[in-house]
Structure formats: structure tokens, C-alpha cells
PDB file of C-alpha atoms and ligand atoms in Angstrom:
ATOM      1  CA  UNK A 408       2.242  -8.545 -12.072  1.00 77.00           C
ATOM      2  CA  UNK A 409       4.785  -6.034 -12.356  1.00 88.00           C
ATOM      3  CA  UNK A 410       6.269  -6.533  -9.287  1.00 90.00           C
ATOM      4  CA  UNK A 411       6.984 -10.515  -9.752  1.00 93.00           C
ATOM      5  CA  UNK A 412       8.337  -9.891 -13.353  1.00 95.00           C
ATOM      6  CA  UNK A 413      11.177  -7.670 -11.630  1.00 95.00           C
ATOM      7  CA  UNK A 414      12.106 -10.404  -8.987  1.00 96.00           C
ATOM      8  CA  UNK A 415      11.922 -13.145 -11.907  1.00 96.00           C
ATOM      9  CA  UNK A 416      14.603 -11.223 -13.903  1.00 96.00           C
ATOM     10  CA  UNK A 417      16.637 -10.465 -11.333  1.00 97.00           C
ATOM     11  CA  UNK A 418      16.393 -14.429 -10.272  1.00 97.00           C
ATOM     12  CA  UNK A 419      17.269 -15.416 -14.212  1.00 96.00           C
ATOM     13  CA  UNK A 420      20.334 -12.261 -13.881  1.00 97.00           C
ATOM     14  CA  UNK A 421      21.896 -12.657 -10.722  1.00 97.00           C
ATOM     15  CA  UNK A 422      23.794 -15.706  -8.673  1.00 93.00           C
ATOM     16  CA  UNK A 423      21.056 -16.528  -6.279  1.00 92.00           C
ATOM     17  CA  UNK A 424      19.947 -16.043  -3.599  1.00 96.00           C
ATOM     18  CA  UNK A 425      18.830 -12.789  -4.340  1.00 97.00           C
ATOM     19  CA  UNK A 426      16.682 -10.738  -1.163  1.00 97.00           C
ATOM     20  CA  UNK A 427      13.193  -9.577  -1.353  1.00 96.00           C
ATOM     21  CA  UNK A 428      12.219  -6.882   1.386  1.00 94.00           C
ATOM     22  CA  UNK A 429       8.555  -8.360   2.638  1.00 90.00           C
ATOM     23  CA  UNK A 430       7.071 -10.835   0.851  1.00 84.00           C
ATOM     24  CA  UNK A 431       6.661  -9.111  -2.834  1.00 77.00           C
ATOM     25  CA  UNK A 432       2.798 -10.243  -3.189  1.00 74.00           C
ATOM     26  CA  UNK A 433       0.085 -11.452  -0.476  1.00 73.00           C
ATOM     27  CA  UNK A 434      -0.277 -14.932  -2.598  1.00 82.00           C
ATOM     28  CA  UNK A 435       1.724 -17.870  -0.905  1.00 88.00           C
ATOM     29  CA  UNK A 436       1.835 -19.823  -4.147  1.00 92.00           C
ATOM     30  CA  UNK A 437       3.148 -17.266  -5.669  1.00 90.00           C
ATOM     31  CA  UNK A 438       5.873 -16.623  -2.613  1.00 91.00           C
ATOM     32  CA  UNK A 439       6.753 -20.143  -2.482  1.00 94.00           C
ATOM     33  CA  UNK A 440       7.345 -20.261  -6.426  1.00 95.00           C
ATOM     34  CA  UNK A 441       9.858 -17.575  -6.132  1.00 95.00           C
ATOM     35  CA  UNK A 442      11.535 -18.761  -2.631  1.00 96.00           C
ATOM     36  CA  UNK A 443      11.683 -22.469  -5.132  1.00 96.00           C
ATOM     37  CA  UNK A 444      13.693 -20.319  -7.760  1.00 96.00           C
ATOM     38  CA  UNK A 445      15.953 -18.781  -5.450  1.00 96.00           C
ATOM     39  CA  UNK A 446      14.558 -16.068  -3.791  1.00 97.00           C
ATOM     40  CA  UNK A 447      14.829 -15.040  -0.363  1.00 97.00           C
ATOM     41  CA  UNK A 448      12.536 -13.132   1.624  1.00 96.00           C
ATOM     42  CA  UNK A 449      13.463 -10.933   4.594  1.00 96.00           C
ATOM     43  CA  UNK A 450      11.844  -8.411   6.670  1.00 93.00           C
ATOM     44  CA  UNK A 451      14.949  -5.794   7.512  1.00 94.00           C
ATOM     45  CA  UNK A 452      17.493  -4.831   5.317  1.00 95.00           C
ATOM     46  CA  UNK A 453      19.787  -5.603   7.889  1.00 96.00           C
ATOM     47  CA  UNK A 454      19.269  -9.522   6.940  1.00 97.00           C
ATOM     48  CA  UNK A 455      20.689  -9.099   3.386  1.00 98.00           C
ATOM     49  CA  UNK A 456      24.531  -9.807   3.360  1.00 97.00           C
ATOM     50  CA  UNK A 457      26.773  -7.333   1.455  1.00 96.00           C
ATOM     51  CA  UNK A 458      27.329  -7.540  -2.102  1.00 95.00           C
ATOM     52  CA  UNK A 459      23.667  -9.017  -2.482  1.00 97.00           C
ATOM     53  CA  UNK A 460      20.827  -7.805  -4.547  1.00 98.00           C
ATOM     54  CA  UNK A 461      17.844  -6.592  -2.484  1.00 98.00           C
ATOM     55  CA  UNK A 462      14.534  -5.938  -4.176  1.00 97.00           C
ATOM     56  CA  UNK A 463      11.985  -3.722  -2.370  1.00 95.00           C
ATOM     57  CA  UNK A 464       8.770  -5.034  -2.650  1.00 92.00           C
ATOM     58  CA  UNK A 465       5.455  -3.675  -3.815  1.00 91.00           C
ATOM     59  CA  UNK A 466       4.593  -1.996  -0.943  1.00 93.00           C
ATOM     60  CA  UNK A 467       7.334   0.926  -1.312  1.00 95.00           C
ATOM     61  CA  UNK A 468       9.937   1.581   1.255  1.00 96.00           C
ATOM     62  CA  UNK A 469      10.711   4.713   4.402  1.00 97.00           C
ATOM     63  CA  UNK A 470      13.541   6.982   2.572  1.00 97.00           C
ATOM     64  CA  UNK A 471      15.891   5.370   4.990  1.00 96.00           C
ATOM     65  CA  UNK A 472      15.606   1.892   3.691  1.00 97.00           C
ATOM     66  CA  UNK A 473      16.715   3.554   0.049  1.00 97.00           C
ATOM     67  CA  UNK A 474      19.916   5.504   1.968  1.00 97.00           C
ATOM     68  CA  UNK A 475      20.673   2.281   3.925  1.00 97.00           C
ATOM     69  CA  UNK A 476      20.785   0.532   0.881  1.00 98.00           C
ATOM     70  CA  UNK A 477      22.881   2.893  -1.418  1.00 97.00           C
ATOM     71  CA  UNK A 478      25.551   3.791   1.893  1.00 97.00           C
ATOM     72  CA  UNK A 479      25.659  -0.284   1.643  1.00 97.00           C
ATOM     73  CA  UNK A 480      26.430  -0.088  -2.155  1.00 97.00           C
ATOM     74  CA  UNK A 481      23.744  -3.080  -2.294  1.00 98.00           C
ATOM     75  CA  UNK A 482      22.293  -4.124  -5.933  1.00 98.00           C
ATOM     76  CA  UNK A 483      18.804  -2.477  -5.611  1.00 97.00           C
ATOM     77  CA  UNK A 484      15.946  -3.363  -7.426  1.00 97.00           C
ATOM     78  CA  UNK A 485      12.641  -1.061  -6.462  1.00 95.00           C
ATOM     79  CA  UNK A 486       9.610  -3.140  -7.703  1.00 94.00           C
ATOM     80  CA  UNK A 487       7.603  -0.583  -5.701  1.00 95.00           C
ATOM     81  CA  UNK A 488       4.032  -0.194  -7.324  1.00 93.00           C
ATOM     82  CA  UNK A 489       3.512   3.109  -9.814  1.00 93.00           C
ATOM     83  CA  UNK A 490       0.504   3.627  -7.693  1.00 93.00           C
ATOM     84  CA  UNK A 491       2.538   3.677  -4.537  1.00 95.00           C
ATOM     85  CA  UNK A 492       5.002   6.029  -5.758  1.00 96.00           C
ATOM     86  CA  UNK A 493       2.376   8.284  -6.681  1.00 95.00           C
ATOM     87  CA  UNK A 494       1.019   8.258  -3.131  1.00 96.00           C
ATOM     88  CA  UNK A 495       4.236   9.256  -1.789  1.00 97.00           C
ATOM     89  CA  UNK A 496       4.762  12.329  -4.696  1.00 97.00           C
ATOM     90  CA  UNK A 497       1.010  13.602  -3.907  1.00 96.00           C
ATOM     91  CA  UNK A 498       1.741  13.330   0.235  1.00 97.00           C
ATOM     92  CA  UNK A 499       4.842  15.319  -0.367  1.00 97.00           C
ATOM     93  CA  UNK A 500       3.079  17.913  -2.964  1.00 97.00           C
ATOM     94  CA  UNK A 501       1.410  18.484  -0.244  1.00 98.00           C
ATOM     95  CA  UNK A 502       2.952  19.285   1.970  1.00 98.00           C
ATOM     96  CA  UNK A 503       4.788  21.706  -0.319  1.00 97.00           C
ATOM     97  CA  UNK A 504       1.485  23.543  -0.660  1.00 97.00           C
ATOM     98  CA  UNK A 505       1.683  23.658   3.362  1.00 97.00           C
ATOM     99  CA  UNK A 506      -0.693  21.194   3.800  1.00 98.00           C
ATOM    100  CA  UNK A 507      -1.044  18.553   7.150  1.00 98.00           C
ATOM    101  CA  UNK A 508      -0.989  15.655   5.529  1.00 98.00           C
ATOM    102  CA  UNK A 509      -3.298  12.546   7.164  1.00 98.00           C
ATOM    103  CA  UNK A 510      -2.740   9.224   5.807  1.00 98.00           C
ATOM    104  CA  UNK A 511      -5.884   6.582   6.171  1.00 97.00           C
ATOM    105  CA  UNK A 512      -4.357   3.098   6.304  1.00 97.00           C
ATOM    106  CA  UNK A 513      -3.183   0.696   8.782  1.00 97.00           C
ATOM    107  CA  UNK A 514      -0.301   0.904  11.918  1.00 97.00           C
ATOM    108  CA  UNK A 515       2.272  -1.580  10.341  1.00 95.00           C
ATOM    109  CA  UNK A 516       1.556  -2.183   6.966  1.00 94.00           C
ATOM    110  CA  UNK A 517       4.251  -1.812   4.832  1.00 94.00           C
ATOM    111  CA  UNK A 518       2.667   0.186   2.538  1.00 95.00           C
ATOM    112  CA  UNK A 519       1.898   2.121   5.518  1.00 97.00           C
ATOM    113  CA  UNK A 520       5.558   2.084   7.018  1.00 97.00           C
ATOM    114  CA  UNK A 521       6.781   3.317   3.426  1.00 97.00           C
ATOM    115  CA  UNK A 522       4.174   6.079   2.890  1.00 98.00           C
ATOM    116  CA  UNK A 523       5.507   7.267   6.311  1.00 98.00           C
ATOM    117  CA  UNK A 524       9.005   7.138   5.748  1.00 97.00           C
ATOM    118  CA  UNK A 525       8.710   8.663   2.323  1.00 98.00           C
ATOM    119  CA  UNK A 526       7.290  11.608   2.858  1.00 97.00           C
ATOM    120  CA  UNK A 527       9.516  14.403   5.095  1.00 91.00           C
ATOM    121  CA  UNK A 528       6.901  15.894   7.531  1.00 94.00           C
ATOM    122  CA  UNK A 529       4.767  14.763  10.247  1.00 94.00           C
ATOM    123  CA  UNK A 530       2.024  12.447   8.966  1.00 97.00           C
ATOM    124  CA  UNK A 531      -0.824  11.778  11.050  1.00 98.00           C
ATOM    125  CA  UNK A 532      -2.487   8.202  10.441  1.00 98.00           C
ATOM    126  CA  UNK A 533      -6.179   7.821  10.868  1.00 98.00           C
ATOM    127  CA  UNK A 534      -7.544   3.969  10.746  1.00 97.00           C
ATOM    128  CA  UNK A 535     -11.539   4.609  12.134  1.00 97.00           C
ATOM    129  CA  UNK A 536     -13.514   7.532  11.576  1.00 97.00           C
ATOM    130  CA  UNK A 537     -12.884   7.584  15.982  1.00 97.00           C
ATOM    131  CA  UNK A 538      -9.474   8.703  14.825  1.00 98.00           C
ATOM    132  CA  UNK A 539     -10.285  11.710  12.947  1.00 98.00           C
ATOM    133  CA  UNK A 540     -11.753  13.380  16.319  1.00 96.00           C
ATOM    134  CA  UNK A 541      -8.948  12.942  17.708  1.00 96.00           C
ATOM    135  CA  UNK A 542      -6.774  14.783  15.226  1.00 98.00           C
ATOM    136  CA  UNK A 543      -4.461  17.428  16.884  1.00 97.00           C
ATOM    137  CA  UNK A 544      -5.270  19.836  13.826  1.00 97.00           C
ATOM    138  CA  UNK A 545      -6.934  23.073  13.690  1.00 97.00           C
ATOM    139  CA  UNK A 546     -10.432  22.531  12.038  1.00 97.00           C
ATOM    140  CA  UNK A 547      -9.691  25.261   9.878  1.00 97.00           C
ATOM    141  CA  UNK A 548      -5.985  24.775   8.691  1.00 97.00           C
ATOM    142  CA  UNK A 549      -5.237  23.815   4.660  1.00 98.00           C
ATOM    143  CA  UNK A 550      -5.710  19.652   5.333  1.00 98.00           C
ATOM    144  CA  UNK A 551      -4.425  16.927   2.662  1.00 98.00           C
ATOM    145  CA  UNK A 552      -5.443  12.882   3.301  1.00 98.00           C
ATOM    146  CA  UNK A 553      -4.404  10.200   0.795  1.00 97.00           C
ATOM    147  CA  UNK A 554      -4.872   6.463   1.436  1.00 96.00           C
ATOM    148  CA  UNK A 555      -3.253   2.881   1.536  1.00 95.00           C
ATOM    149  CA  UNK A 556      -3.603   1.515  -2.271  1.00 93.00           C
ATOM    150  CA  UNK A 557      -5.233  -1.378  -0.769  1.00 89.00           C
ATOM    151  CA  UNK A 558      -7.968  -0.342   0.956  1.00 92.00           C
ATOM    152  CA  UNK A 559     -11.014  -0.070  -1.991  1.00 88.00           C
ATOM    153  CA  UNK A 560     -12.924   2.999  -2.006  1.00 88.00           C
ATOM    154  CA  UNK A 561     -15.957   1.334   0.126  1.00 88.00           C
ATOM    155  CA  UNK A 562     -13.441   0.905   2.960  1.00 91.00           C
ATOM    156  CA  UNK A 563     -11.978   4.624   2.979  1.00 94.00           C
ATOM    157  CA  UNK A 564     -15.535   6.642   2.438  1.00 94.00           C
ATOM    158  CA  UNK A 565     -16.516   6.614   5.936  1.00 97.00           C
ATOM    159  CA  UNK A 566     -13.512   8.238   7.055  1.00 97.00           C
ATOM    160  CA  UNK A 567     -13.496  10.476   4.390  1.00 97.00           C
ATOM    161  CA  UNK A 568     -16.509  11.701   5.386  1.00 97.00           C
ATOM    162  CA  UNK A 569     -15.254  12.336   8.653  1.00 98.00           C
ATOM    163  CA  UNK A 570     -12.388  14.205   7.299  1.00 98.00           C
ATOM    164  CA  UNK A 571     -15.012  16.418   5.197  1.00 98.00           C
ATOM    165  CA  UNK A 572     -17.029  17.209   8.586  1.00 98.00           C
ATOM    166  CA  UNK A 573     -14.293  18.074  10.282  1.00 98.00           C
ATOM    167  CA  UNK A 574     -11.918  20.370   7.995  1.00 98.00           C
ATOM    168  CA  UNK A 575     -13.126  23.268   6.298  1.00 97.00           C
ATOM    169  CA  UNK A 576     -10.006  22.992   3.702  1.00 98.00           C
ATOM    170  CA  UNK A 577      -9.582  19.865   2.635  1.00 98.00           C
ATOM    171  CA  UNK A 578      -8.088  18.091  -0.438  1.00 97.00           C
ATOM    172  CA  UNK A 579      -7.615  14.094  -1.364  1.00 96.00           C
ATOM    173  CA  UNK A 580      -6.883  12.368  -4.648  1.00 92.00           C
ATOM    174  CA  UNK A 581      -8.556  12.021  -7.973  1.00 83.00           C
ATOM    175  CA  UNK A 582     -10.767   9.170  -7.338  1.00 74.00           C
ATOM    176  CA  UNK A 583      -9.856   8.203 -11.151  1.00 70.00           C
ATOM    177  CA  UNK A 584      -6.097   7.535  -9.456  1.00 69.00           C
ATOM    178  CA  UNK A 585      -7.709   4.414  -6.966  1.00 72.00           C
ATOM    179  CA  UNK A 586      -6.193   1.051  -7.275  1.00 76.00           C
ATOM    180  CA  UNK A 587      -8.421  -1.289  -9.966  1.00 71.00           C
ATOM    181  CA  UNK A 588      -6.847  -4.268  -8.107  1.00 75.00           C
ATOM    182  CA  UNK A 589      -8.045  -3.626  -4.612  1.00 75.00           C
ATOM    183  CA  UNK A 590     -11.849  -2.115  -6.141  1.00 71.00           C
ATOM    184  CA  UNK A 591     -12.197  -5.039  -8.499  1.00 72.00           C
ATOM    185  CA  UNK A 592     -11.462  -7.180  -5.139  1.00 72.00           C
ATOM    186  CA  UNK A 593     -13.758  -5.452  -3.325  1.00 71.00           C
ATOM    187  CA  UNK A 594     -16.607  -5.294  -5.917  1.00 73.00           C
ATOM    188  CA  UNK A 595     -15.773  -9.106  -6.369  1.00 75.00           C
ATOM    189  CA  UNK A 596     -16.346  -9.579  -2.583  1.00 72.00           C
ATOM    190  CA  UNK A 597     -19.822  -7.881  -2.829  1.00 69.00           C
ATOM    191  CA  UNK A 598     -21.196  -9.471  -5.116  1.00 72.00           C
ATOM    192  CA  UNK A 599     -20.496 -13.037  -4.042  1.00 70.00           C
ATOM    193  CA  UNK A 600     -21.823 -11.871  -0.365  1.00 69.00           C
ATOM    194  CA  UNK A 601     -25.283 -10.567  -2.424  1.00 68.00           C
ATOM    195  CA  UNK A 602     -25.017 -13.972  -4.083  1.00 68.00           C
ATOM    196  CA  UNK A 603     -25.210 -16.079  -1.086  1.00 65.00           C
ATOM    197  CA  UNK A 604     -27.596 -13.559   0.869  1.00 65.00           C
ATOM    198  CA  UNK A 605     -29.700 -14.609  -2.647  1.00 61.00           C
ATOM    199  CA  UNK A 606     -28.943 -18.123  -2.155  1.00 65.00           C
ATOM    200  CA  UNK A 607     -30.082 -18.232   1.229  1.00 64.00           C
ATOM    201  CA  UNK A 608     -33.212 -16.095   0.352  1.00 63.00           C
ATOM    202  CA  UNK A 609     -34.331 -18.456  -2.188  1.00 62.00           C
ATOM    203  CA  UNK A 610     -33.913 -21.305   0.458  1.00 64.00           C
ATOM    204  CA  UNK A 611     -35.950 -19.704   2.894  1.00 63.00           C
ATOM    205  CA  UNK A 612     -38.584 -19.524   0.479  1.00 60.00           C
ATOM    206  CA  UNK A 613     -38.668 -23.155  -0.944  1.00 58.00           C
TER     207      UNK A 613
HETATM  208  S1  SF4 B 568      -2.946  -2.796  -4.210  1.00 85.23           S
HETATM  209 FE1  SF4 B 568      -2.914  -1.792  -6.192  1.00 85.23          FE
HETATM  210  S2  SF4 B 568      -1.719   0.077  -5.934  1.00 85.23           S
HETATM  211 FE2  SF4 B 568      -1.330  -1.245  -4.153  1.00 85.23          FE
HETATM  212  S3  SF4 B 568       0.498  -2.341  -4.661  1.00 85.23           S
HETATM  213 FE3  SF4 B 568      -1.205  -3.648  -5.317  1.00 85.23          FE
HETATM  214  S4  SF4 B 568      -1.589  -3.067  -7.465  1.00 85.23           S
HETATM  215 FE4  SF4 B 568      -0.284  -1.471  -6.562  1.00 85.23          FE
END
């Protein structure tokens, strides 16, 4: 992956230790290869020492994590995800078109935190179709929503349709531009849980 290739250079490149923002990948083996090698993994930028190299993770990072960094003159490294970035340039396209942007995705995630940060108008964050009914936007106001990279397409179509009931002008992504990593996950999920309901089935009947 991408984003471990950039932390592996930088560990083969630099004096270590060298900082990762948030753990780079959710894999533990993975994490506790690279923390082996060298690499140190913080929450807040504020934990990196001067002089160091920081490497945001996958997950992207607010605009004010970027401007900490440079006003810190710190050795950046943004392993941030293509796919992220490209959530961020659609959420601020936009809102150039005038749009309210709602991003579905979950408080605290720091996909979630960077998606927020990145993008220089109010976002509203929806998590349950509940949420959408609760949106403080005119029914019939120009309406944008893009979503977390890692939640599959079967997780976000429920509140999607929400979003379709409720706003009259309403835009999202090209579903061709959905994360193959998270779908293949979640197709991979699905069919082991028809597998066992199979299994199980097949017991019931013996
Ligand atoms: S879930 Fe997909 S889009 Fe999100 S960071 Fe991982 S590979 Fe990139």
C-alpha cells in the first residue's frame, strides 16, 4: 500500500525516529513492523519535536495540520490517499458551485476530522438516516453529500436515500470514484456471512 511505501522510504532516508500522524493503516502487524523500524506514531502534531519528519497518514489531514506543519518548517511527508484528496477537491467544488455540502461518515474519524478541516465552509455531518431530518437546510436549496472512503457503498445507500427524499437538488459522486478496498471488504464480509447462514442451513437439515 501506497501509504506504507512512503513511511518505509522515509524510515530507509531519514535518522529515525521519524513521526507518523495516526496510525498510517488499521493493521497492527503492520503498525508494529514500522514502530520495529523506527517509526513513531503520534496523534497531534504537537508531539513531533522540531526538526523531525512528520508523515500524515492515510486518512488526510484539517488545512491547519498542513499550516502548523509548514509555520514549524517540519519535514512533511503527505501519504494521504488519492481517493481522499479527491474527496476534499469534490467537497470544495462544491461548494464553489454554492452548494451545502453534507458529509456521511463518522464524528472522530480521521478521515472525518480531515474532510472537515479541508474543506473552507460549514460542513454538516450526517451518520444515520435520523440525521438527515434533522438537517438545518432548506429542502429546496442546491445540496452536495460525499462520503468517508471507508464506508462501502452498502453502508452509505440508506442515507443516501434519505438525502434523495429530502432535497429536491441534490448531487454526490460518481459511484465509479468508490473505494475498491472498502467494497471488496464489504462484498468479502457478505459473502462469508451467506456462507455460514449456508452452513448452518445445511445443518439444520441433516
Ligand atoms: S479506504 Fe480506500 S480510499 Fe480510504 S484510505 Fe483506504 S484505500 Fe484510500
Amino acid at each position: 500500500m501506497r501509504a506504507i511505501e512512503i513511511v518505509e522510504r522515509a524510515l530507509q532516508k531519514y535518522e529515525q525516529p521519524v513521526y507518523v500522524r495516526h496510525e498510517i493503516v488499521h493493521n497492527k502487524h503492520v503498525v508494529d513492523g514500522l514502530k520495529a523500524k523506527g517509526a513513531r506514531f503520534v496523534e497531534e502534531l504537537s508531539e513531533v519535536p522540531d526538526n523531525s519528519v512528520a508523515i500524515f497518514s492515510a486518512h488526510g489531514v484539517p488545512k491547519k495540520v498542513e499550516e502548523e506543519a509548514a509555520a514549524r518548517e517540519l519535514i512533511v511527508h503527505n501519504a494521504t490517499c488519492p481517493l481522499v484528496t479527491k474527496v476534499h477537491n469534490q467537497g470544495k467544488r462544491y461548494v464553489m458551485q454554492g452548494r451545502s455540502v453534507i458529509l456521511i461518515g463518522h464524528a472522530g474519524h480521521p478521515e472525518v476530522e480531515g474532510t472537515l478541516g479541508q474543506i473552507s465552509a460549514p460542513v454538516a455531518l450526517v451518520q444515520t438516516e435520523a440525521d438527515v431530518e434533522n438537517l438545518d437546510i432548506p429542502t429546496d436549496s442546491p445540496v452536495a453529500y460525499v462520503t468517508q472512503t471507508t464506508l462501502s457503498v452498502d453502508d452509505t445507500k440508506g442515507i443516501i436515500g434519505a438525502l434523495h427524499r429530502r432535497f429536491s437538488d441534490l448531487v454526490g459522486p460518481d459511484t465509479r470514484d468508490i473505494c475498491y478496498a472498502t467494497q471488496n471488504r464489504q462484498t468479502a464480509v457478505r459473502e462469508t456471512m451467506r456462507e455460514s447462514r449456508c452452513r448452518s442451513r445445511h445443518r439444520r437439515q441433516e
